[in-house]
């Protein structure tokens, strides 16, 4: 009897220990989407519409990426090529602002109708292209509810844990919390391309040489000025003006930029798209950042003292007396040269880089609003502005998402280059369209041979007409992975990506990726082998715009 009781007790202990150990939770769906960006949510909506089970794994709590994080002055380009669910998003923006209750800080008639190259409000098409951050986020949340989407938030891909792969196929991925997600198809909708990289798919970081894809505007572009975001006066770069031994001011590299047209591993600058307001009842004074050093902005003082007066030129108006404030000028919101490590960095390192960008940008606004050396007229006007009290409420009114303008870019069998964007080459198997200019922000800040500070990398070349984007640019090489689609970090050269990387295009490509994934499941084929004719018909039925002809 005693032996029996001992055995029973031992079994109870084993049973308790088994359940006390953390168990890896497993989740299954037809399509697994990594990233809560606009591309990710739109892809999930389309997958659900096509009858597929879908799970969204979002590292972020807030959905919608940049569209929900300050980029409300939409980079539309030619709005006629924005179709499908992307257009639905902008129609919902229009519907929201038709309600009087949406205009709580100004009258609708006071707002005006300024958009980026197009009217903000298009009554004929019932679309609106300019919006507040919380409106975009709410539309994304409405998509989730209406389509019964399952979204797992604050779930980060475990980049140290090798993906479960078999015969070039992703079987599952694991997150840092220990959850495992199994799917037939996977979509990487992140700005960084972390899932793509974990799947060992080929990618590139930095600028290619012009010779790589027979381009003109890739690689180093020293003393090429197309947007005006350069030093137009001779500004001394040294801590003590004229004294080289005093060292360079913060943010100026001691290295030379390199030969024009050659490759490097540097990135165009990141920033936050700030939502500011001049409405006193909704305004918060610019806060002093955790790591503030006024000497970090000495170069800006020299710019102002040279007579530069364009500070408020990119305080683009969005509804309710708010702005989408973007970089503008030689020294502005872009933290030039401080993001090179970001794409490949660990999560811990990325947080440091993100925090440094936040401190720099908050410090910049605090400096201009408070430092006694600032030009008085500019400072007085700036004090009318502050962070919007009713935006980003759980983040001290600061945007959730850093503007990661470019990180990894896939290298597939077809690489979008400036030749396709500028209409010099035709695009096979189109799945959507873009129309924005070739657009790169500055990449580095250096000292010229004459001994003055200058920026490099700022390019803006207008696309002569809308262009198509190839299906092959969102799928990896077949020899690398057969069930992954990459609509955000797609296969594109640096300079072509400067046009493609717009939020409406990401939505378009997200929808197309989900449609292709569903077709691959139904036809039991690799994503590279699906019938394009069938995909084309599906996309046209979804009112996607694929070519100028349609």
Coordinates of C-alpha atoms in Angstrom, one line a residue:
X1 CA 0.0 0.0 0.0
X2 CA 2.9 2.3 0.9
X3 CA 4.6 1.6 -2.4
X4 CA 1.3 2.3 -4.2
X5 CA 0.9 5.7 -2.5
X6 CA 4.5 6.7 -3.3
X7 CA 3.8 5.9 -7.0
X8 CA 0.6 7.9 -7.0
X9 CA 2.4 10.8 -5.3
X10 CA 5.2 10.7 -7.9
X11 CA 2.6 10.7 -10.7
X12 CA 0.9 13.7 -9.2
X13 CA 4.2 15.6 -9.0
X14 CA 5.1 14.7 -12.6
X15 CA 1.6 15.8 -13.7
X16 CA 1.9 19.1 -11.9
X17 CA 5.4 19.8 -13.2
X18 CA 4.2 19.1 -16.7
X19 CA 1.5 21.7 -16.5
X20 CA 3.7 24.2 -14.6
X21 CA 6.2 24.3 -17.5
X22 CA 5.5 27.0 -20.0
X23 CA 4.0 25.4 -23.1
X24 CA 4.5 26.7 -26.6
X25 CA 1.1 27.8 -27.9
X26 CA 0.4 26.9 -31.5
X27 CA -1.8 28.7 -34.0
X28 CA -2.7 27.6 -37.5
X29 CA -4.1 29.5 -40.5
X30 CA -4.0 29.4 -44.3
X31 CA -2.1 32.7 -44.4
X32 CA 0.2 34.2 -41.7
X33 CA 0.9 37.9 -42.0
X34 CA 3.8 39.5 -40.1
X35 CA 3.4 43.2 -39.6
X36 CA 0.5 45.5 -38.5
X37 CA 1.2 48.1 -41.2
X38 CA -1.4 49.2 -43.7
X39 CA -0.1 46.6 -46.1
X40 CA -0.5 43.9 -43.4
X41 CA -4.1 44.8 -42.5
X42 CA -5.2 45.3 -46.1
X43 CA -3.7 41.9 -47.0
X44 CA -5.5 40.3 -44.1
X45 CA -8.8 41.9 -45.2
X46 CA -8.4 40.6 -48.7
X47 CA -7.4 37.1 -47.5
X48 CA -10.6 37.0 -45.4
X49 CA -12.7 38.2 -48.3
X50 CA -11.3 35.3 -50.3
X51 CA -12.4 32.8 -47.7
X52 CA -9.0 32.1 -46.2
X53 CA -8.2 31.8 -42.5
X54 CA -5.7 34.5 -41.7
X55 CA -3.7 35.6 -38.6
X56 CA -1.9 38.9 -38.2
X57 CA 1.2 39.0 -36.0
X58 CA 1.9 42.6 -35.1
X59 CA 4.9 43.7 -33.2
X60 CA 3.1 47.0 -32.6
X61 CA 0.0 47.6 -30.4
X62 CA -1.3 50.2 -32.8
X63 CA -2.2 49.2 -36.3
X64 CA -1.6 51.1 -39.5
X65 CA 2.1 51.9 -39.5
X66 CA 3.0 55.3 -40.7
X67 CA -0.6 56.1 -41.9
X68 CA -1.7 55.9 -38.2
X69 CA 1.5 57.6 -36.9
X70 CA 1.6 61.0 -38.4
X71 CA 1.8 60.6 -42.2
X72 CA -1.6 62.0 -42.9
X73 CA -0.6 64.3 -45.8
X74 CA -0.7 61.4 -48.2
X75 CA 2.0 61.0 -50.9
X76 CA -0.7 60.3 -53.5
X77 CA 1.1 60.8 -56.8
X78 CA -1.5 60.2 -59.4
X79 CA -4.6 59.2 -57.4
X80 CA -6.3 57.6 -60.4
X81 CA -4.1 54.6 -60.1
X82 CA -5.0 53.9 -56.5
X83 CA -7.7 51.2 -56.6
X84 CA -9.0 48.3 -54.7
X85 CA -9.0 48.3 -50.9
X86 CA -6.5 51.2 -50.8
X87 CA -9.2 53.4 -52.4
X88 CA -11.7 52.0 -49.9
X89 CA -9.5 53.3 -47.1
X90 CA -9.5 56.8 -48.5
X91 CA -13.2 56.6 -49.2
X92 CA -13.7 55.8 -45.5
X93 CA -11.6 58.9 -44.6
X94 CA -14.0 60.9 -46.8
X95 CA -17.0 59.4 -45.0
X96 CA -15.6 60.2 -41.6
X97 CA -15.0 63.9 -42.4
X98 CA -18.5 64.3 -43.8
X99 CA -19.8 64.1 -40.2
X100 CA -19.9 67.4 -38.4
X101 CA -18.8 65.6 -35.3
X102 CA -15.4 65.0 -36.9
X103 CA -14.6 68.7 -36.9
X104 CA -14.1 69.4 -33.2
X105 CA -11.3 71.9 -33.5
X106 CA -12.3 73.9 -36.6
X107 CA -15.1 74.2 -39.0
X108 CA -15.0 72.1 -42.1
X109 CA -15.2 75.3 -44.3
X110 CA -12.1 76.7 -42.5
X111 CA -9.9 73.7 -43.4
X112 CA -9.5 74.4 -47.1
X113 CA -8.7 71.7 -49.7
X114 CA -5.0 71.4 -50.0
X115 CA -3.5 68.0 -50.7
X116 CA -0.1 66.8 -52.1
X117 CA -0.6 67.5 -55.8
X118 CA -4.3 66.8 -55.5
X119 CA -7.3 68.3 -53.6
X120 CA -7.5 66.9 -50.1
X121 CA -11.2 66.2 -50.5
X122 CA -12.4 64.8 -53.8
X123 CA -16.2 65.0 -53.7
X124 CA -16.7 63.4 -57.1
X125 CA -14.8 60.3 -56.2
X126 CA -15.9 60.5 -52.5
X127 CA -12.3 60.2 -51.4
X128 CA -10.2 62.2 -49.0
X129 CA -6.4 62.0 -49.0
X130 CA -5.5 64.0 -45.9
X131 CA -6.4 62.9 -42.4
X132 CA -5.5 62.8 -38.7
X133 CA -3.5 59.9 -37.3
X134 CA -6.3 58.6 -35.0
X135 CA -8.7 58.5 -37.9
X136 CA -6.5 56.2 -39.9
X137 CA -6.0 53.9 -36.9
X138 CA -9.7 53.7 -36.3
X139 CA -10.3 52.7 -39.9
X140 CA -7.8 49.9 -39.6
X141 CA -9.5 48.8 -36.4
X142 CA -12.8 48.8 -38.2
X143 CA -11.4 46.6 -40.9
X144 CA -10.3 44.2 -38.1
X145 CA -13.7 44.0 -36.5
X146 CA -15.8 43.9 -39.7
X147 CA -13.7 41.1 -41.2
X148 CA -13.3 39.2 -37.9
X149 CA -9.5 39.3 -38.2
X150 CA -7.4 37.7 -35.5
X151 CA -4.5 40.1 -34.6
X152 CA -1.8 39.1 -32.1
X153 CA -0.3 42.4 -30.9
X154 CA 3.1 43.0 -29.3
X155 CA 4.3 39.8 -30.8
X156 CA 7.8 40.0 -32.1
X157 CA 9.4 37.5 -34.5
X158 CA 12.1 35.5 -32.7
X159 CA 14.9 36.4 -35.0
X160 CA 17.4 34.1 -33.1
X161 CA 15.1 31.1 -33.6
X162 CA 15.5 29.6 -37.1
X163 CA 12.3 29.4 -39.0
X164 CA 10.9 25.9 -39.5
X165 CA 11.6 25.4 -43.2
X166 CA 11.1 22.3 -45.4
X167 CA 11.9 22.1 -49.1
X168 CA 12.0 25.8 -49.5
X169 CA 8.8 26.3 -47.7
X170 CA 8.1 28.1 -44.4
X171 CA 6.2 25.7 -42.1
X172 CA 6.1 28.0 -39.0
X173 CA 7.5 31.0 -37.3
X174 CA 8.0 31.6 -33.6
X175 CA 7.6 34.9 -31.6
X176 CA 9.5 36.0 -28.6
X177 CA 6.6 35.1 -26.3
X178 CA 7.0 31.4 -27.4
X179 CA 4.0 31.3 -29.7
X180 CA 4.3 29.3 -32.9
X181 CA 2.3 30.2 -36.0
X182 CA 1.8 27.6 -38.7
X183 CA 0.6 28.5 -42.2
X184 CA 0.4 27.5 -45.8
X185 CA 1.4 31.0 -47.0
X186 CA 3.3 33.8 -45.3
X187 CA 3.4 37.5 -46.0
X188 CA 6.1 39.8 -44.6
X189 CA 4.4 43.2 -44.3
X190 CA 7.0 44.7 -42.0
X191 CA 9.0 47.9 -42.8
X192 CA 12.2 46.0 -41.9
X193 CA 11.8 42.7 -43.7
X194 CA 12.6 40.6 -40.7
X195 CA 10.6 37.6 -41.8
X196 CA 12.1 37.7 -45.2
X197 CA 15.6 37.8 -43.7
X198 CA 14.8 35.0 -41.3
X199 CA 13.7 32.9 -44.3
X200 CA 17.2 33.3 -45.8
X201 CA 15.8 35.2 -48.8
X202 CA 18.3 37.4 -50.7
X203 CA 18.2 41.1 -49.9
X204 CA 20.2 44.3 -50.0
X205 CA 20.8 47.2 -47.6
X206 CA 22.1 50.5 -48.9
X207 CA 22.6 52.0 -52.3
X208 CA 23.6 50.1 -55.3
X209 CA 26.0 51.4 -57.9
X210 CA 24.4 53.0 -61.0
X211 CA 26.1 50.2 -63.0
X212 CA 24.2 47.5 -61.2
X213 CA 20.9 48.2 -62.9
X214 CA 21.9 50.7 -65.5
X215 CA 20.6 53.6 -63.6
X216 CA 21.4 57.3 -63.3
X217 CA 20.2 58.3 -59.8
X218 CA 21.3 55.5 -57.6
X219 CA 24.5 55.4 -55.6
X220 CA 26.3 58.4 -54.2
X221 CA 25.0 61.7 -55.5
X222 CA 27.3 64.4 -54.1
X223 CA 26.6 68.0 -55.1
X224 CA 23.3 67.0 -56.8
X225 CA 20.5 69.1 -55.4
X226 CA 16.9 68.5 -56.4
X227 CA 14.7 69.2 -53.4
X228 CA 16.5 72.1 -51.8
X229 CA 17.3 70.2 -48.7
X230 CA 21.0 71.3 -48.9
X231 CA 23.2 74.0 -47.5
X232 CA 22.7 76.9 -49.9
X233 CA 25.2 79.2 -48.0
X234 CA 28.8 78.5 -47.0
X235 CA 28.3 77.2 -43.5
X236 CA 31.4 76.5 -41.3
X237 CA 31.4 72.8 -40.0
X238 CA 33.7 73.2 -37.0
X239 CA 32.8 73.6 -33.3
X240 CA 34.8 76.8 -33.2
X241 CA 34.2 78.5 -36.6
X242 CA 37.4 78.4 -38.7
X243 CA 39.3 76.2 -36.2
X244 CA 39.7 72.6 -37.6
X245 CA 41.3 71.5 -34.5
X246 CA 38.1 72.1 -32.5
X247 CA 36.4 69.2 -34.2
X248 CA 33.3 68.9 -36.3
X249 CA 29.9 69.8 -35.1
X250 CA 27.6 66.9 -34.2
X251 CA 26.1 65.0 -37.1
X252 CA 28.9 65.9 -39.6
X253 CA 30.9 63.0 -40.9
X254 CA 34.7 63.2 -41.2
X255 CA 34.5 60.8 -44.2
X256 CA 34.1 61.9 -47.8
X257 CA 30.9 60.8 -49.5
X258 CA 32.5 58.7 -52.2
X259 CA 32.6 58.8 -56.0
X260 CA 29.2 59.7 -57.6
X261 CA 27.3 56.7 -58.8
X262 CA 29.2 54.2 -56.6
X263 CA 27.6 51.9 -54.1
X264 CA 27.6 52.1 -50.3
X265 CA 25.7 50.6 -47.4
X266 CA 24.2 53.9 -46.1
X267 CA 20.5 54.7 -45.9
X268 CA 18.3 57.7 -46.5
X269 CA 17.5 59.4 -43.2
X270 CA 14.6 58.6 -40.9
X271 CA 12.4 60.9 -38.9
X272 CA 9.1 61.1 -37.1
X273 CA 6.1 62.7 -38.9
X274 CA 5.0 65.0 -36.1
X275 CA 1.3 65.9 -35.6
X276 CA 1.4 69.5 -34.4
X277 CA -1.4 71.9 -33.6
X278 CA -1.7 75.7 -33.1
X279 CA -5.1 75.3 -31.3
X280 CA -4.4 76.4 -27.7
X281 CA -7.0 74.2 -26.1
X282 CA -5.4 71.1 -27.8
X283 CA -1.8 72.1 -27.7
X284 CA 1.0 70.6 -25.5
X285 CA 4.2 72.6 -25.1
X286 CA 7.2 70.9 -26.7
X287 CA 8.8 68.7 -24.0
X288 CA 12.4 68.7 -23.1
X289 CA 13.8 65.2 -24.1
X290 CA 15.6 62.9 -21.8
X291 CA 19.0 63.5 -23.4
X292 CA 19.1 67.2 -24.3
X293 CA 22.3 69.1 -25.3
X294 CA 21.8 72.5 -26.9
X295 CA 25.2 72.2 -28.6
X296 CA 23.7 69.5 -30.8
X297 CA 21.8 72.3 -32.7
X298 CA 24.7 74.8 -33.2
X299 CA 24.6 74.0 -36.9
X300 CA 20.9 74.9 -37.1
X301 CA 21.7 78.3 -35.6
X302 CA 24.3 78.9 -38.3
X303 CA 21.7 78.0 -40.9
X304 CA 19.2 80.5 -39.5
X305 CA 21.9 83.2 -39.2
X306 CA 22.7 82.7 -42.9
X307 CA 19.2 84.0 -43.6
X308 CA 17.3 80.7 -44.1
X309 CA 13.6 81.2 -43.4
X310 CA 11.8 78.1 -44.6
X311 CA 11.1 76.5 -41.2
X312 CA 7.3 76.3 -41.6
X313 CA 7.2 75.2 -45.2
X314 CA 6.4 71.5 -44.4
X315 CA 3.8 72.1 -41.6
X316 CA 1.3 70.6 -44.0
X317 CA -2.3 71.1 -42.8
X318 CA -4.5 68.2 -41.9
X319 CA -8.0 68.6 -40.4
X320 CA -8.7 70.2 -37.1
X321 CA -5.9 72.7 -37.1
X322 CA -3.2 70.0 -37.1
X323 CA -0.2 69.3 -39.2
X324 CA 1.7 66.4 -40.8
X325 CA 5.2 68.0 -40.2
X326 CA 7.9 66.5 -42.3
X327 CA 11.6 67.2 -42.8
X328 CA 12.4 70.4 -44.7
X329 CA 15.7 72.2 -45.3
X330 CA 19.4 71.5 -44.7
X331 CA 19.0 70.9 -41.0
X332 CA 15.7 69.6 -39.9
X333 CA 13.8 66.6 -38.6
X334 CA 15.8 64.0 -40.5
X335 CA 18.5 62.6 -38.3
X336 CA 21.0 62.2 -41.1
X337 CA 23.5 59.4 -40.9
X338 CA 22.2 57.9 -37.6
X339 CA 20.2 54.9 -39.0
X340 CA 22.8 52.9 -40.9
X341 CA 22.7 50.0 -38.4
X342 CA 19.0 49.9 -38.0
X343 CA 17.9 47.2 -40.6
X344 CA 20.3 44.5 -39.3
X345 CA 20.3 45.6 -35.7
X346 CA 19.0 43.5 -32.8
X347 CA 15.7 44.6 -31.2
X348 CA 17.7 46.1 -28.3
X349 CA 19.9 48.1 -30.7
X350 CA 16.9 49.2 -32.7
X351 CA 15.3 50.6 -29.6
X352 CA 18.4 52.7 -28.9
X353 CA 18.4 54.0 -32.5
X354 CA 14.7 54.8 -32.2
X355 CA 15.2 56.5 -28.9
X356 CA 18.1 58.6 -30.3
X357 CA 15.8 59.8 -33.1
X358 CA 13.1 60.7 -30.7
X359 CA 15.5 62.6 -28.4
X360 CA 17.1 64.4 -31.4
X361 CA 13.7 65.5 -32.8
X362 CA 12.2 66.5 -29.5
X363 CA 15.4 68.3 -28.7
X364 CA 15.2 70.2 -32.0
X365 CA 11.7 71.4 -31.2
X366 CA 12.6 72.3 -27.6
X367 CA 15.7 74.1 -28.7
X368 CA 13.9 76.3 -31.3
X369 CA 11.1 77.1 -28.8
X370 CA 13.4 77.9 -25.9
X371 CA 17.0 78.8 -26.7
X372 CA 17.7 82.5 -26.4
X373 CA 20.0 82.5 -29.4
X374 CA 17.2 81.7 -31.8
X375 CA 15.9 84.4 -34.2
X376 CA 13.1 86.0 -32.2
X377 CA 10.5 86.2 -35.0
X378 CA 10.8 82.5 -35.7
X379 CA 10.8 81.6 -32.0
X380 CA 7.7 83.6 -31.3
X381 CA 5.8 82.0 -34.2
X382 CA 7.0 78.5 -33.2
X383 CA 5.6 79.0 -29.7
X384 CA 2.2 78.9 -31.3
X385 CA 2.7 75.3 -32.1
X386 CA 2.9 72.1 -29.9
X387 CA 2.0 68.5 -29.9
X388 CA -1.6 67.6 -30.4
X389 CA -3.2 66.6 -27.1
X390 CA -5.7 64.2 -28.7
X391 CA -3.2 62.2 -30.7
X392 CA -1.0 59.3 -29.5
X393 CA -2.6 59.6 -26.1
X394 CA -0.9 56.5 -24.6
X395 CA 2.5 57.6 -25.9
X396 CA 2.9 61.1 -24.4
X397 CA 1.4 62.5 -27.7
X398 CA 4.4 61.3 -29.6
X399 CA 4.0 59.2 -32.9
X400 CA 4.2 55.5 -32.4
X401 CA 6.2 54.6 -35.5
X402 CA 9.5 56.0 -36.7
X403 CA 9.5 56.7 -40.4
X404 CA 11.6 53.8 -41.6
X405 CA 11.9 55.1 -45.2
X406 CA 14.0 52.2 -46.3
X407 CA 15.6 49.1 -44.6
X408 CA 16.1 45.8 -46.3
X409 CA 15.0 45.3 -49.9
X410 CA 14.5 41.8 -51.4
X411 CA 16.6 40.8 -54.4
X412 CA 14.4 38.5 -56.5
X413 CA 14.4 37.4 -60.1
X414 CA 13.0 40.8 -61.1
X415 CA 14.2 44.0 -59.5
X416 CA 12.2 47.2 -60.0
X417 CA 14.7 50.0 -61.1
X418 CA 14.4 53.6 -62.1
X419 CA 14.1 52.4 -65.7
X420 CA 10.6 51.0 -64.9
X421 CA 9.6 54.0 -62.8
X422 CA 10.7 56.4 -65.5
X423 CA 8.9 54.4 -68.3
X424 CA 12.1 53.4 -70.0
X425 CA 11.3 49.7 -69.7
X426 CA 8.0 47.8 -69.6
X427 CA 7.0 45.8 -66.5
X428 CA 6.0 42.1 -66.8
X429 CA 2.9 40.7 -64.9
X430 CA 1.7 43.9 -63.2
X431 CA -0.1 43.7 -59.9
X432 CA -0.5 47.4 -59.1
X433 CA 0.8 50.8 -59.9
X434 CA 2.9 53.6 -58.5
X435 CA 3.3 57.2 -59.7
X436 CA 5.4 59.1 -57.2
X437 CA 8.7 60.7 -58.0
X438 CA 12.0 59.0 -57.4
X439 CA 12.4 60.3 -53.9
X440 CA 15.4 59.9 -51.6
X441 CA 16.1 61.9 -48.5
X442 CA 19.6 62.9 -47.6
X443 CA 22.0 60.0 -46.7
X444 CA 25.0 61.7 -45.2
X445 CA 26.4 65.1 -44.1
X446 CA 30.1 65.8 -44.8
X447 CA 32.7 68.6 -45.4
X448 CA 33.3 69.7 -48.9
X449 CA 36.8 70.2 -50.4
X450 CA 36.2 73.9 -49.9
X451 CA 35.8 73.3 -46.2
X452 CA 32.0 73.8 -45.8
X453 CA 29.3 71.5 -44.6
X454 CA 27.0 69.9 -47.2
X455 CA 24.3 67.1 -47.4
X456 CA 24.3 64.3 -49.9
X457 CA 21.7 61.9 -51.2
X458 CA 18.6 64.1 -51.7
X459 CA 17.1 63.1 -55.0
X460 CA 13.7 64.0 -56.6
X461 CA 13.1 63.0 -60.2
X462 CA 9.5 63.1 -61.4
X463 CA 8.0 60.0 -63.0
X464 CA 6.6 61.1 -66.4
X465 CA 3.5 58.9 -66.0
X466 CA 2.2 56.2 -63.6
X467 CA 4.0 52.9 -63.9
X468 CA 3.2 49.2 -63.2
X469 CA 4.8 47.1 -60.5
X470 CA 5.7 43.5 -61.4
X471 CA 4.4 40.5 -59.5
X472 CA 7.9 39.0 -59.6
X473 CA 9.1 41.9 -57.4
X474 CA 7.1 40.7 -54.4
X475 CA 8.0 37.0 -54.5
X476 CA 11.5 35.6 -53.7
X477 CA 13.5 33.5 -56.1
X478 CA 11.9 30.1 -56.3
X479 CA 15.2 28.4 -55.2
X480 CA 14.9 30.3 -51.9
X481 CA 11.3 30.2 -50.7
X482 CA 8.0 29.1 -52.4
X483 CA 5.4 30.3 -50.0
X484 CA 6.4 33.9 -49.0
X485 CA 5.3 37.2 -50.4
X486 CA 7.0 40.5 -49.6
X487 CA 4.8 43.6 -50.5
X488 CA 6.7 46.2 -48.4
X489 CA 10.4 45.3 -48.6
X490 CA 10.0 44.3 -52.2
X491 CA 12.6 43.6 -54.8
X492 CA 13.7 47.1 -55.9
X493 CA 16.8 49.3 -56.3
X494 CA 17.3 52.0 -53.7
X495 CA 16.2 54.8 -56.0
X496 CA 13.2 53.0 -57.4
X497 CA 12.1 52.2 -53.9
X498 CA 12.1 55.9 -53.3
X499 CA 9.0 56.0 -55.5
X500 CA 7.4 52.7 -54.6
X501 CA 7.7 53.2 -50.8
X502 CA 4.4 55.2 -50.4
X503 CA 1.6 54.1 -48.1
X504 CA -1.1 53.8 -50.8
X505 CA 1.3 51.6 -52.9
X506 CA 2.0 49.4 -49.8
X507 CA -1.8 48.9 -49.4
X508 CA -2.1 48.0 -53.1
X509 CA 0.7 45.5 -53.0
X510 CA -0.6 44.0 -49.7
X511 CA -4.0 43.3 -51.3
X512 CA -2.3 41.8 -54.4
X513 CA 0.0 39.7 -52.2
X514 CA -3.0 38.2 -50.3
X515 CA -4.8 37.5 -53.6
X516 CA -1.8 35.7 -54.9
X517 CA -1.4 33.7 -51.7
X518 CA -5.0 32.6 -51.9
X519 CA -4.6 31.6 -55.5
X520 CA -1.4 29.6 -54.7
X521 CA -3.3 27.7 -51.9
X522 CA -6.2 26.9 -54.2
X523 CA -4.0 25.8 -57.1
X524 CA -1.5 23.9 -54.9
X525 CA 1.4 25.8 -56.4
X526 CA 4.4 27.8 -55.4
X527 CA 3.8 31.5 -55.4
X528 CA 6.2 31.7 -58.3
X529 CA 4.1 29.3 -60.4
X530 CA 0.6 30.6 -60.1
X531 CA -1.2 31.5 -63.3
X532 CA -0.8 35.2 -63.9
X533 CA -3.9 35.4 -66.1
X534 CA -6.0 34.2 -63.3
X535 CA -4.4 36.5 -60.8
X536 CA -4.8 39.5 -63.2
X537 CA -8.6 38.8 -63.6
X538 CA -9.0 38.5 -59.8
X539 CA -7.2 41.8 -59.3
X540 CA -9.2 43.6 -61.9
X541 CA -12.4 42.3 -60.4
X542 CA -11.2 43.8 -57.1
X543 CA -10.9 47.1 -59.0
X544 CA -7.1 47.2 -58.8
X545 CA -5.4 49.4 -61.4
X546 CA -2.7 47.4 -63.2
X547 CA -1.7 49.4 -66.3
X548 CA -2.5 52.7 -67.9
X549 CA -4.8 50.9 -70.3
X550 CA -7.1 49.7 -67.5

